[in-house]
Coordinates of C-alpha atoms in Angstrom, one line a residue:
X1 CA -48.4 -28.0 3.1
X2 CA -48.3 -26.4 6.5
X3 CA -48.8 -27.8 9.9
X4 CA -48.8 -31.5 10.1
X5 CA -52.7 -31.7 10.9
X6 CA -53.4 -29.8 7.8
X7 CA -51.9 -32.6 5.7
X8 CA -55.1 -34.0 4.5
X9 CA -55.2 -37.7 3.8
X10 CA -55.6 -38.5 0.2
X11 CA -59.0 -39.2 -1.3
X12 CA -58.5 -40.1 -5.1
X13 CA -61.2 -38.1 -6.8
X14 CA -61.6 -39.0 -10.4
X15 CA -63.1 -36.3 -12.9
X16 CA -64.6 -39.4 -14.7
X17 CA -67.4 -41.0 -12.9
X18 CA -70.8 -41.9 -13.7
X19 CA -72.0 -38.6 -12.4
X20 CA -69.6 -36.8 -15.0
X21 CA -70.2 -35.7 -18.6
X22 CA -68.1 -33.7 -20.9
X23 CA -68.0 -30.1 -19.5
X24 CA -70.3 -27.9 -21.5
X25 CA -68.5 -25.7 -24.2
X26 CA -69.0 -22.2 -22.7
X27 CA -67.6 -18.9 -24.1
X28 CA -66.0 -16.6 -21.5
X29 CA -69.1 -14.6 -21.7
X30 CA -71.2 -17.4 -20.7
X31 CA -68.9 -18.4 -17.9
X32 CA -69.2 -14.9 -16.5
X33 CA -72.9 -14.8 -16.7
X34 CA -73.7 -18.1 -15.2
X35 CA -74.4 -18.0 -11.2
X36 CA -72.0 -19.9 -9.1
X37 CA -74.3 -22.3 -8.4
X38 CA -75.0 -23.1 -12.1
X39 CA -71.1 -23.6 -12.3
X40 CA -71.1 -26.0 -9.6
X41 CA -74.0 -27.9 -11.2
X42 CA -72.8 -27.9 -14.7
X43 CA -69.4 -28.9 -13.5
X44 CA -70.7 -31.9 -11.5
X45 CA -70.1 -30.8 -8.0
X46 CA -73.8 -30.7 -6.9
X47 CA -77.2 -31.4 -7.9
X48 CA -80.2 -29.4 -6.8
X49 CA -83.5 -31.2 -7.4
X50 CA -85.5 -28.4 -5.7
X51 CA -84.5 -25.0 -4.4
X52 CA -82.6 -25.1 -1.1
X53 CA -82.0 -28.9 -1.2
X54 CA -78.7 -30.3 -2.5
X55 CA -77.3 -33.7 -3.5
X56 CA -73.4 -33.9 -3.3
X57 CA -71.8 -35.4 -6.2
X58 CA -68.2 -37.1 -5.8
X59 CA -66.3 -33.9 -6.8
X60 CA -68.5 -31.8 -4.4
X61 CA -68.5 -34.1 -1.6
X62 CA -64.5 -34.4 -1.9
X63 CA -64.4 -30.5 -1.6
X64 CA -66.9 -30.5 1.4
X65 CA -64.8 -33.2 3.2
X66 CA -61.7 -31.2 2.7
X67 CA -63.4 -28.3 4.3
X68 CA -64.6 -30.5 7.1
X69 CA -61.1 -31.8 7.6
X70 CA -59.6 -28.4 7.8
X71 CA -62.0 -27.3 10.5
X72 CA -61.6 -30.5 12.4
X73 CA -58.0 -30.1 12.5
X74 CA -57.9 -26.6 14.0
X75 CA -60.7 -27.6 16.4
X76 CA -58.8 -30.8 17.4
X77 CA -55.7 -28.7 18.0
X78 CA -57.6 -26.4 20.3
X79 CA -59.0 -29.5 22.3
X80 CA -62.6 -29.2 21.3
X81 CA -64.3 -32.6 21.6
X82 CA -66.5 -33.8 18.8
X83 CA -70.1 -35.2 19.1
X84 CA -72.8 -35.9 16.8
X85 CA -76.4 -35.3 18.1
X86 CA -79.5 -36.7 16.6
X87 CA -81.3 -34.5 13.9
X88 CA -84.6 -34.9 15.8
X89 CA -85.0 -32.6 18.7
X90 CA -88.0 -32.8 21.3
X91 CA -90.2 -29.7 21.6
X92 CA -90.2 -29.8 25.3
X93 CA -86.7 -28.3 25.4
X94 CA -87.7 -25.5 22.8
X95 CA -90.6 -24.7 24.7
X96 CA -88.5 -24.0 27.9
X97 CA -86.4 -21.4 25.8
X98 CA -89.7 -20.0 24.1
X99 CA -88.3 -20.8 20.6
X100 CA -90.5 -23.5 19.6
X101 CA -92.7 -20.8 17.9
X102 CA -89.8 -20.1 15.4
X103 CA -91.4 -20.1 11.9
X104 CA -88.1 -21.6 10.4
X105 CA -88.3 -24.9 12.4
X106 CA -89.3 -28.0 10.3
X107 CA -92.0 -29.4 12.9
X108 CA -92.8 -33.0 12.3
X109 CA -95.6 -33.0 14.9
X110 CA -96.3 -31.3 18.3
X111 CA -93.4 -33.4 19.6
X112 CA -90.4 -33.2 17.3
X113 CA -88.7 -30.9 14.9
X114 CA -85.5 -31.3 12.6
X115 CA -82.8 -29.5 14.4
X116 CA -81.9 -26.0 12.9
X117 CA -79.4 -25.5 15.6
X118 CA -78.5 -27.2 18.8
X119 CA -78.4 -24.9 21.8
X120 CA -81.3 -26.7 23.5
X121 CA -80.0 -30.2 22.9
X122 CA -76.3 -29.8 23.8
X123 CA -77.2 -27.7 27.0
X124 CA -79.5 -30.7 28.2
X125 CA -76.7 -33.4 27.1
X126 CA -73.9 -31.5 28.8
X127 CA -75.8 -31.0 32.1
X128 CA -76.0 -34.7 32.5
X129 CA -72.2 -35.1 32.7
X130 CA -70.5 -31.6 33.7
X131 CA -72.2 -31.5 37.0
X132 CA -69.2 -30.2 38.8
X133 CA -66.6 -27.3 38.4
X134 CA -64.0 -29.8 38.3
X135 CA -65.3 -31.1 34.9
X136 CA -65.5 -27.5 33.5
X137 CA -64.8 -25.9 31.0
X138 CA -66.3 -27.9 28.3
X139 CA -65.8 -27.3 24.7
X140 CA -67.6 -29.4 22.2
X141 CA -68.8 -29.3 18.5
X142 CA -70.6 -31.3 16.0
X143 CA -70.5 -31.1 12.2
X144 CA -74.0 -32.4 10.9
X145 CA -76.9 -31.6 8.6
X146 CA -79.2 -28.7 9.8
X147 CA -82.7 -27.9 8.7
X148 CA -84.6 -24.6 8.1
X149 CA -88.0 -24.0 6.7
X150 CA -86.6 -21.3 4.6
X151 CA -89.5 -19.7 2.7
X152 CA -87.2 -18.2 -0.1
X153 CA -84.1 -20.3 -0.4
X154 CA -81.6 -18.5 -2.5
X155 CA -77.9 -18.3 -3.6
X156 CA -77.7 -22.0 -4.1
X157 CA -75.5 -23.2 -1.0
X158 CA -75.6 -19.8 0.6
X159 CA -79.2 -20.2 1.9
X160 CA -80.7 -23.6 2.0
X161 CA -83.5 -25.7 3.5
X162 CA -80.9 -28.3 4.4
X163 CA -77.2 -27.5 5.1
X164 CA -74.1 -28.8 6.8
X165 CA -73.1 -26.9 9.7
X166 CA -70.4 -26.9 12.3
X167 CA -71.8 -25.8 15.6
X168 CA -69.8 -25.6 18.7
X169 CA -70.6 -24.7 22.5
X170 CA -68.7 -23.9 25.5
X171 CA -69.5 -24.2 29.2
X172 CA -67.8 -22.4 32.0
X173 CA -68.1 -21.7 35.6
X174 CA -68.2 -17.9 35.4
X175 CA -68.1 -14.8 33.0
X176 CA -64.4 -14.6 33.1
X177 CA -63.6 -18.1 32.1
X178 CA -66.5 -18.1 29.4
X179 CA -64.7 -15.0 27.8
X180 CA -61.4 -16.8 27.8
X181 CA -63.3 -19.8 26.0
X182 CA -65.0 -17.2 23.6
X183 CA -61.6 -15.6 22.9
X184 CA -60.1 -19.0 22.3
X185 CA -62.8 -20.1 19.9
X186 CA -62.3 -16.7 18.1
X187 CA -58.6 -17.5 17.6
X188 CA -59.6 -20.9 16.2
X189 CA -61.9 -19.2 13.6
X190 CA -59.1 -16.8 12.7
X191 CA -56.7 -19.8 11.9
X192 CA -59.5 -21.7 10.1
X193 CA -60.2 -18.6 7.8
X194 CA -56.4 -17.7 7.4
X195 CA -55.7 -21.2 6.2
X196 CA -58.3 -20.8 3.3
X197 CA -56.4 -17.7 2.1
X198 CA -59.5 -15.8 1.3
X199 CA -59.6 -12.2 2.3
X200 CA -61.8 -12.0 5.5
X201 CA -62.7 -9.8 8.4
X202 CA -64.3 -10.1 11.9
X203 CA -67.1 -8.0 12.5
X204 CA -69.0 -6.7 15.6
X205 CA -72.5 -7.9 14.9
X206 CA -76.0 -8.1 16.4
X207 CA -76.8 -11.4 18.3
X208 CA -80.1 -12.0 16.6
X209 CA -82.5 -14.8 17.6
X210 CA -79.6 -16.8 19.1
X211 CA -79.3 -14.1 21.9
X212 CA -76.4 -13.0 24.0
X213 CA -74.4 -10.0 24.8
X214 CA -71.4 -10.2 22.6
X215 CA -71.0 -11.7 19.0
X216 CA -68.9 -11.5 15.9
X217 CA -69.6 -12.3 12.3
X218 CA -66.9 -13.5 10.1
X219 CA -67.0 -12.4 6.4
X220 CA -65.3 -12.9 3.2
X221 CA -64.6 -9.5 1.8
X222 CA -66.4 -9.3 -1.6
X223 CA -68.4 -7.0 -3.6
X224 CA -70.6 -10.0 -4.3
X225 CA -71.7 -10.0 -0.7
X226 CA -75.2 -9.1 0.6
X227 CA -74.0 -7.6 4.2
X228 CA -72.6 -4.0 4.5
X229 CA -69.6 -3.6 6.5
X230 CA -67.8 -0.5 7.8
X231 CA -64.2 -0.2 9.0
X232 CA -62.7 2.6 10.8
X233 CA -59.4 4.0 9.1
X234 CA -58.1 4.9 12.6
X235 CA -58.9 2.2 15.0
X236 CA -59.4 -0.5 12.3
X237 CA -62.5 -1.8 14.0
X238 CA -65.1 -3.5 11.8
X239 CA -68.8 -3.8 12.2
X240 CA -71.9 -5.1 10.7
X241 CA -74.1 -2.0 9.5
X242 CA -76.7 -3.3 12.1
X243 CA -74.4 -3.0 15.0
X244 CA -72.1 0.2 14.2
X245 CA -73.4 3.1 15.9
X246 CA -73.3 6.6 14.9
X247 CA -70.8 9.1 16.5
X248 CA -72.7 11.9 18.4
X249 CA -71.0 15.1 18.5
X250 CA -71.6 17.2 21.7
X251 CA -73.7 20.3 20.9
X252 CA -73.9 19.6 17.2
X253 CA -76.6 21.6 15.4
X254 CA -79.9 19.8 14.9
X255 CA -80.9 18.7 11.4
X256 CA -82.7 21.1 9.6
X257 CA -85.7 18.7 8.5
X258 CA -86.8 15.5 9.8
X259 CA -88.0 12.2 7.8
X260 CA -90.5 9.9 9.6
X261 CA -91.0 6.2 9.2
X262 CA -94.2 4.6 10.9
X263 CA -94.3 1.0 12.6
X264 CA -96.8 -0.8 14.7
X265 CA -96.5 -2.4 18.0
X266 CA -97.6 -5.9 18.4
X267 CA -101.0 -4.4 19.9
X268 CA -101.4 -2.1 16.9
X269 CA -100.2 1.1 18.5
X270 CA -98.5 3.5 16.1
X271 CA -94.7 4.2 16.4
X272 CA -93.4 7.2 14.7
X273 CA -89.5 7.4 14.1
X274 CA -88.1 10.8 13.5
X275 CA -84.6 11.2 12.1
X276 CA -82.6 13.4 10.0
X277 CA -83.7 13.6 6.3
X278 CA -81.3 11.8 4.1
X279 CA -80.4 9.1 6.9
X280 CA -81.6 5.6 7.0
X281 CA -83.6 4.1 9.8
X282 CA -82.0 1.4 11.8
X283 CA -84.8 -0.7 13.5
X284 CA -82.2 -2.9 15.1
X285 CA -81.1 -0.1 17.3
X286 CA -84.5 0.2 18.8
X287 CA -84.9 -3.5 19.4
X288 CA -81.7 -3.5 21.4
X289 CA -83.2 -0.8 23.7
X290 CA -86.3 -2.9 24.6
X291 CA -88.5 -0.1 25.1
X292 CA -91.3 -1.3 22.9
X293 CA -92.7 -4.6 21.3
X294 CA -92.6 -4.0 17.3
X295 CA -94.3 -5.7 14.7
X296 CA -91.5 -6.1 12.4
X297 CA -93.4 -8.1 9.9
X298 CA -95.5 -5.3 8.6
X299 CA -93.3 -2.4 6.9
X300 CA -95.4 -1.0 4.1
X301 CA -96.1 2.4 5.1
X302 CA -99.7 2.7 3.8
X303 CA -100.5 -0.6 5.4
X304 CA -99.2 0.5 8.6
X305 CA -101.4 3.6 8.6
X306 CA -104.5 1.8 7.4
X307 CA -104.4 -0.8 10.2
X308 CA -103.7 1.9 12.9
X309 CA -106.7 3.8 11.4
X310 CA -108.9 0.9 11.5
X311 CA -108.1 0.2 15.1
X312 CA -108.6 3.8 16.1
X313 CA -112.3 3.5 14.5
X314 CA -112.8 0.4 16.6
X315 CA -111.7 1.9 19.9
X316 CA -113.6 3.9 22.3
X317 CA -111.1 6.6 22.1
X318 CA -107.8 7.4 20.0
X319 CA -105.3 4.6 20.5
X320 CA -101.8 5.3 21.6
X321 CA -99.1 6.9 19.6
X322 CA -95.3 6.5 20.4
X323 CA -93.1 9.2 19.1
X324 CA -89.2 8.3 18.8
X325 CA -86.7 11.0 17.9
X326 CA -83.2 10.7 16.9
X327 CA -80.2 12.4 18.5
X328 CA -79.9 14.4 15.5
X329 CA -83.4 16.1 16.0
X330 CA -83.5 19.1 17.9
X331 CA -85.8 22.3 18.6
X332 CA -85.0 23.7 15.2
X333 CA -85.7 20.8 13.0
X334 CA -88.7 21.1 10.7
X335 CA -91.1 18.0 11.6
X336 CA -93.4 16.3 9.3
X337 CA -97.1 16.7 10.0
X338 CA -98.9 13.9 11.8
X339 CA -100.4 11.5 9.3
X340 CA -103.4 10.5 11.6
X341 CA -105.7 11.8 14.1
X342 CA -104.4 12.1 17.6
X343 CA -104.7 13.2 21.0
X344 CA -101.7 14.5 22.9
X345 CA -102.9 12.7 26.2
X346 CA -102.5 9.3 24.4
X347 CA -99.0 10.3 23.0
X348 CA -95.6 9.2 24.5
X349 CA -92.4 10.6 23.5
X350 CA -88.7 9.0 23.6
X351 CA -86.0 11.7 22.7
X352 CA -82.4 11.6 21.8
X353 CA -82.3 7.9 20.7
X354 CA -79.9 6.5 18.1
X355 CA -82.0 5.5 15.2
X356 CA -80.0 5.8 11.9
X357 CA -77.5 3.8 10.1
X358 CA -74.0 5.1 9.7
X359 CA -72.8 6.4 6.2
X360 CA -69.7 6.3 4.1
X361 CA -67.4 8.8 5.7
X362 CA -69.1 9.2 9.1
X363 CA -66.8 9.6 11.9
X364 CA -66.1 6.5 14.1
X365 CA -68.0 6.4 17.5
X366 CA -65.6 3.5 18.7
X367 CA -62.5 5.9 18.7
X368 CA -64.6 9.0 19.6
X369 CA -64.8 10.5 16.4
X370 CA -61.1 10.5 15.4
X371 CA -61.5 8.0 12.6
X372 CA -63.8 7.9 9.6
X373 CA -65.8 4.8 8.5
X374 CA -65.6 3.2 5.1
X375 CA -67.9 0.6 3.7
X376 CA -67.2 -2.8 2.1
X377 CA -69.4 -5.9 1.2
X378 CA -69.0 -9.0 2.9
X379 CA -70.5 -12.9 2.6
X380 CA -71.0 -14.1 6.2
X381 CA -69.3 -17.5 6.8
X382 CA -69.3 -17.8 10.4
X383 CA -70.7 -16.4 13.8
X384 CA -69.4 -16.5 17.3
X385 CA -71.7 -15.7 20.2
X386 CA -71.1 -15.2 23.9
X387 CA -74.5 -16.3 25.4
X388 CA -74.0 -16.0 29.2
X389 CA -76.8 -17.8 31.0
X390 CA -79.6 -17.2 28.3
X391 CA -80.0 -21.1 27.8
X392 CA -78.7 -22.4 31.1
X393 CA -81.3 -20.7 33.1
X394 CA -84.4 -21.8 31.3
X395 CA -83.0 -25.3 30.7
X396 CA -82.0 -25.6 34.5
X397 CA -78.5 -26.4 33.4
X398 CA -76.4 -26.3 36.6
X399 CA -73.2 -27.6 38.2
X400 CA -71.8 -27.5 41.9
X401 CA -69.1 -24.9 42.5
X402 CA -66.1 -25.1 44.8
X403 CA -68.3 -24.0 47.7
X404 CA -70.9 -26.7 47.3
X405 CA -73.4 -24.4 45.7
X406 CA -75.4 -24.9 42.3
X407 CA -74.5 -22.5 39.6
X408 CA -75.8 -21.9 36.1
X409 CA -73.4 -22.4 33.3
X410 CA -71.9 -19.5 31.4
X411 CA -72.0 -20.3 27.7
X412 CA -71.0 -19.5 24.2
X413 CA -72.0 -21.0 20.8
X414 CA -69.8 -20.9 17.5
X415 CA -71.1 -21.6 14.1
X416 CA -69.8 -22.1 10.6
X417 CA -72.0 -23.0 7.7
X418 CA -69.8 -25.7 6.1
X419 CA -71.8 -25.9 3.0
X420 CA -72.3 -22.3 2.8
X421 CA -68.5 -21.7 3.4
X422 CA -67.9 -23.8 0.2
X423 CA -70.4 -21.9 -1.8
X424 CA -68.9 -18.9 -0.5
X425 CA -65.4 -19.6 -1.7
X426 CA -66.5 -20.5 -4.9
X427 CA -68.3 -17.4 -5.3
X428 CA -65.4 -15.2 -4.3
X429 CA -62.6 -16.8 -6.1
X430 CA -64.3 -17.8 -9.6
X431 CA -63.5 -15.9 -12.5
X432 CA -64.1 -15.8 -16.2
X433 CA -62.4 -19.1 -16.8
X434 CA -64.6 -21.1 -14.2
X435 CA -63.9 -22.1 -10.6
X436 CA -60.8 -21.7 -8.5
X437 CA -60.2 -23.4 -5.4
X438 CA -57.5 -22.9 -2.7
X439 CA -55.2 -25.9 -2.6
X440 CA -56.1 -26.9 0.8
X441 CA -59.6 -27.6 0.0
X442 CA -59.6 -28.3 -3.8
X443 CA -60.9 -31.8 -4.5
X444 CA -57.9 -32.3 -6.7
X445 CA -54.7 -30.2 -6.5
X446 CA -53.0 -31.4 -9.6
X447 CA -54.0 -32.6 -13.0
X448 CA -51.3 -34.6 -14.9
X449 CA -51.8 -34.7 -18.8
X450 CA -49.9 -36.2 -21.5
X451 CA -49.6 -34.2 -24.8
X452 CA -49.7 -35.8 -28.4
X453 CA -45.9 -35.4 -28.3
X454 CA -45.6 -37.9 -25.8
X455 CA -47.5 -40.7 -27.4
X456 CA -44.5 -42.4 -28.8
X457 CA -42.6 -42.3 -25.6
X458 CA -40.6 -45.2 -24.3
X459 CA -41.8 -47.5 -21.7
X460 CA -39.1 -46.0 -19.5
X461 CA -40.5 -42.5 -20.0
X462 CA -43.9 -43.5 -19.2
X463 CA -42.7 -45.3 -15.9
X464 CA -41.1 -41.9 -15.0
X465 CA -44.4 -40.2 -15.3
X466 CA -46.1 -42.7 -13.3
X467 CA -43.4 -42.5 -10.6
X468 CA -44.1 -38.6 -10.7
X469 CA -47.9 -39.3 -9.9
X470 CA -46.8 -41.9 -7.2
X471 CA -44.4 -39.6 -5.6
X472 CA -46.9 -36.8 -5.5
X473 CA -49.5 -39.3 -3.6
X474 CA -46.7 -40.2 -1.3
X475 CA -46.4 -36.4 -0.4
X476 CA -50.2 -36.4 0.2
X477 CA -50.8 -34.3 -2.9
X478 CA -54.4 -35.1 -4.4
X479 CA -53.4 -35.8 -8.0
X480 CA -55.2 -37.3 -11.2
X481 CA -53.3 -38.6 -14.3
X482 CA -56.2 -37.7 -17.0
X483 CA -55.8 -40.5 -19.3
X484 CA -59.2 -40.0 -21.1
X485 CA -59.9 -39.9 -24.8
X486 CA -60.3 -36.1 -24.9
X487 CA -57.5 -34.1 -26.5
X488 CA -54.9 -32.1 -24.7
X489 CA -56.6 -28.7 -25.0
X490 CA -59.9 -30.2 -23.7
X491 CA -58.3 -31.9 -20.8
X492 CA -56.5 -28.8 -19.7
X493 CA -59.7 -26.7 -20.1
X494 CA -61.6 -29.1 -18.0
X495 CA -59.2 -29.1 -15.2
X496 CA -59.1 -25.2 -15.1
X497 CA -62.8 -24.9 -15.3
X498 CA -63.2 -27.3 -12.2
X499 CA -60.9 -25.0 -10.4
X500 CA -57.8 -27.5 -10.0
X501 CA -54.9 -25.3 -8.9
X502 CA -52.1 -26.7 -10.9
X503 CA -51.9 -28.6 -14.5
X504 CA -48.8 -30.4 -15.4
X505 CA -48.1 -31.1 -19.1
X506 CA -45.9 -34.1 -20.1
X507 CA -44.8 -33.3 -23.8
X508 CA -42.2 -32.2 -26.1
X509 CA -40.0 -30.5 -23.5
X510 CA -39.6 -34.0 -21.6
X511 CA -37.8 -34.8 -19.5
X512 CA -38.9 -31.5 -18.2
X513 CA -42.6 -31.0 -17.3
X514 CA -44.6 -28.0 -17.9
X515 CA -46.6 -26.5 -14.9
X516 CA -49.5 -24.0 -15.4
X517 CA -50.9 -22.3 -12.5
X518 CA -54.8 -22.0 -12.1
X519 CA -55.1 -21.1 -8.6
X520 CA -54.9 -17.9 -6.7
X521 CA -51.2 -17.0 -5.7
X522 CA -51.4 -15.6 -2.0
X523 CA -47.9 -16.1 -1.0
X524 CA -44.3 -16.7 -2.0
X525 CA -42.7 -19.1 0.6
X526 CA -43.0 -22.1 -1.8
X527 CA -41.5 -20.1 -4.8
X528 CA -38.9 -18.6 -2.6
X529 CA -37.6 -22.1 -1.8
X530 CA -37.9 -23.3 -5.5
X531 CA -35.6 -20.2 -6.5
X532 CA -33.0 -21.3 -4.1
X533 CA -32.8 -24.7 -5.9
X534 CA -33.6 -23.7 -9.4
X535 CA -30.2 -24.5 -11.0
X536 CA -30.1 -27.9 -9.2
X537 CA -33.7 -28.8 -10.2
X538 CA -33.6 -27.4 -13.8
X539 CA -36.4 -25.0 -12.9
X540 CA -37.3 -22.0 -15.3
X541 CA -40.2 -19.8 -15.9
X542 CA -41.0 -18.7 -19.5
X543 CA -44.2 -17.2 -21.3
X544 CA -45.5 -19.3 -23.9
X545 CA -48.3 -17.7 -26.2
X546 CA -49.3 -15.4 -23.4
X547 CA -49.4 -18.2 -20.9
X548 CA -47.0 -18.2 -17.9
X549 CA -45.4 -21.8 -17.8
X550 CA -42.8 -23.2 -15.3
X551 CA -40.5 -25.9 -16.5
X552 CA -38.7 -28.5 -14.1
X553 CA -36.6 -31.9 -14.6
X554 CA -39.4 -34.5 -14.1
X555 CA -37.1 -36.2 -11.3
X556 CA -37.6 -32.9 -9.1
X557 CA -41.2 -32.1 -10.2
X558 CA -43.0 -33.6 -7.2
X559 CA -41.2 -31.4 -4.8
X560 CA -41.4 -28.3 -7.0
X561 CA -45.2 -29.0 -7.1
X562 CA -45.4 -29.4 -3.4
X563 CA -43.8 -26.2 -2.7
X564 CA -45.9 -24.3 -5.3
X565 CA -49.1 -25.5 -3.6
X566 CA -47.9 -23.7 -0.5
X567 CA -48.6 -20.6 -2.1
X568 CA -52.2 -21.4 -3.7

């Protein structure tokens, strides 16, 4: 099952508990139309009493714990220390970093909030211990519940008010060492997502409210994603649409006609963005330039103009207008008429700014226009940030360097939404038959069922089946022998809808057992090993009524199953 630290300790998870009920009889059409959240609820993984709030039932909790074990194993291998901070965070730290006014914080009173992230608390904690360069670098993480006052929770586990998050932080003596820690954590992230066997990419990203100079988003590649990513077919760089800059060709002809978008500054001056017609404005590019303070909450064009007009009427003279033109706008471009009265003396102009999003087929700025950009959709499941001194300076977090002088930490932070990760894997891999889990995180990896043809089997034959289950358990395979009262078809259907990777049927072929594959096959190492022993193990593959079945002697079934799980 891979490296030793990925051999997860067995937690027996029964699919028959007080939280379980017979799975609803759903047609393929119904299964296809249900949201992934609905499937997780109907199949007994979670319960959501209110939007954005999740109760974890035994199946869901077991799956969540497997995600956590996988992440912990990779972090432990990388020497990252685990802590667990309080969910309560004092406002004094947040005031120092100017983040107390964040509207998504759950504030209990003027003194405390429920932690949405831990940059403030972890920095304050580490500075109490890592007071010398001899104690650095420090890489530390926690895996805890976080809280966000999300006004419109959506996507079930993808965006909730309470969620499970792995957040890690690095503290270093200088920029060079901090970038080494940043690169190390990105390598760990690569290993984590590779272990899940779900297609993913690392994308250049906007740092957002966390801040910092460099950040990457980690995305599952899926048409079901909300984020738009662009990848170059030459240099293979991937970036979020908010980050990918357009390629500007020298001496290019200006656009024939300009479009305009209006916005307000924080003091209600008018901002006019001019860019080539047919392109889309990217406000993030302007925010990165830090030349104006935009009011990004008001985007309705009529409302923007109405507010500016009202402010104009109140003022003694005309209020200021700021004109910002895109690099694609030139002297020959046809410009829109000004929508409000103005005075040229109150007008400021910034020219040759990058204002627009890239589009499918645009040339890549990263390789000087050699390659072309191609769009895909992604679901963000992780983010890594190089922070520099953004938090260490306001929190007065220092250490003594080798010259005896105080220096501020160079920092990084690294997040994975663990509950979001679970929901994302479910979303990407589900099909018309229900859920499908990678073997490494599936609550169960194998379901063993006995067919009616085995009802009159001898005690010795039943003991051989029990020994198979015991052997799988010894091999750290998460297995359940389903001896419920349901029929064979119902048991198999239940296992497949729940997303269990393998179903083993003990029946008329005994002493051979049948193995059906429900999981997504993403490799062939295990099957190649099986093929080399097929004669010795009595292994064969046949198609029965349109279903591919593998047959193996029961005495060798445990080893065959272990190898098959390597590919799932």
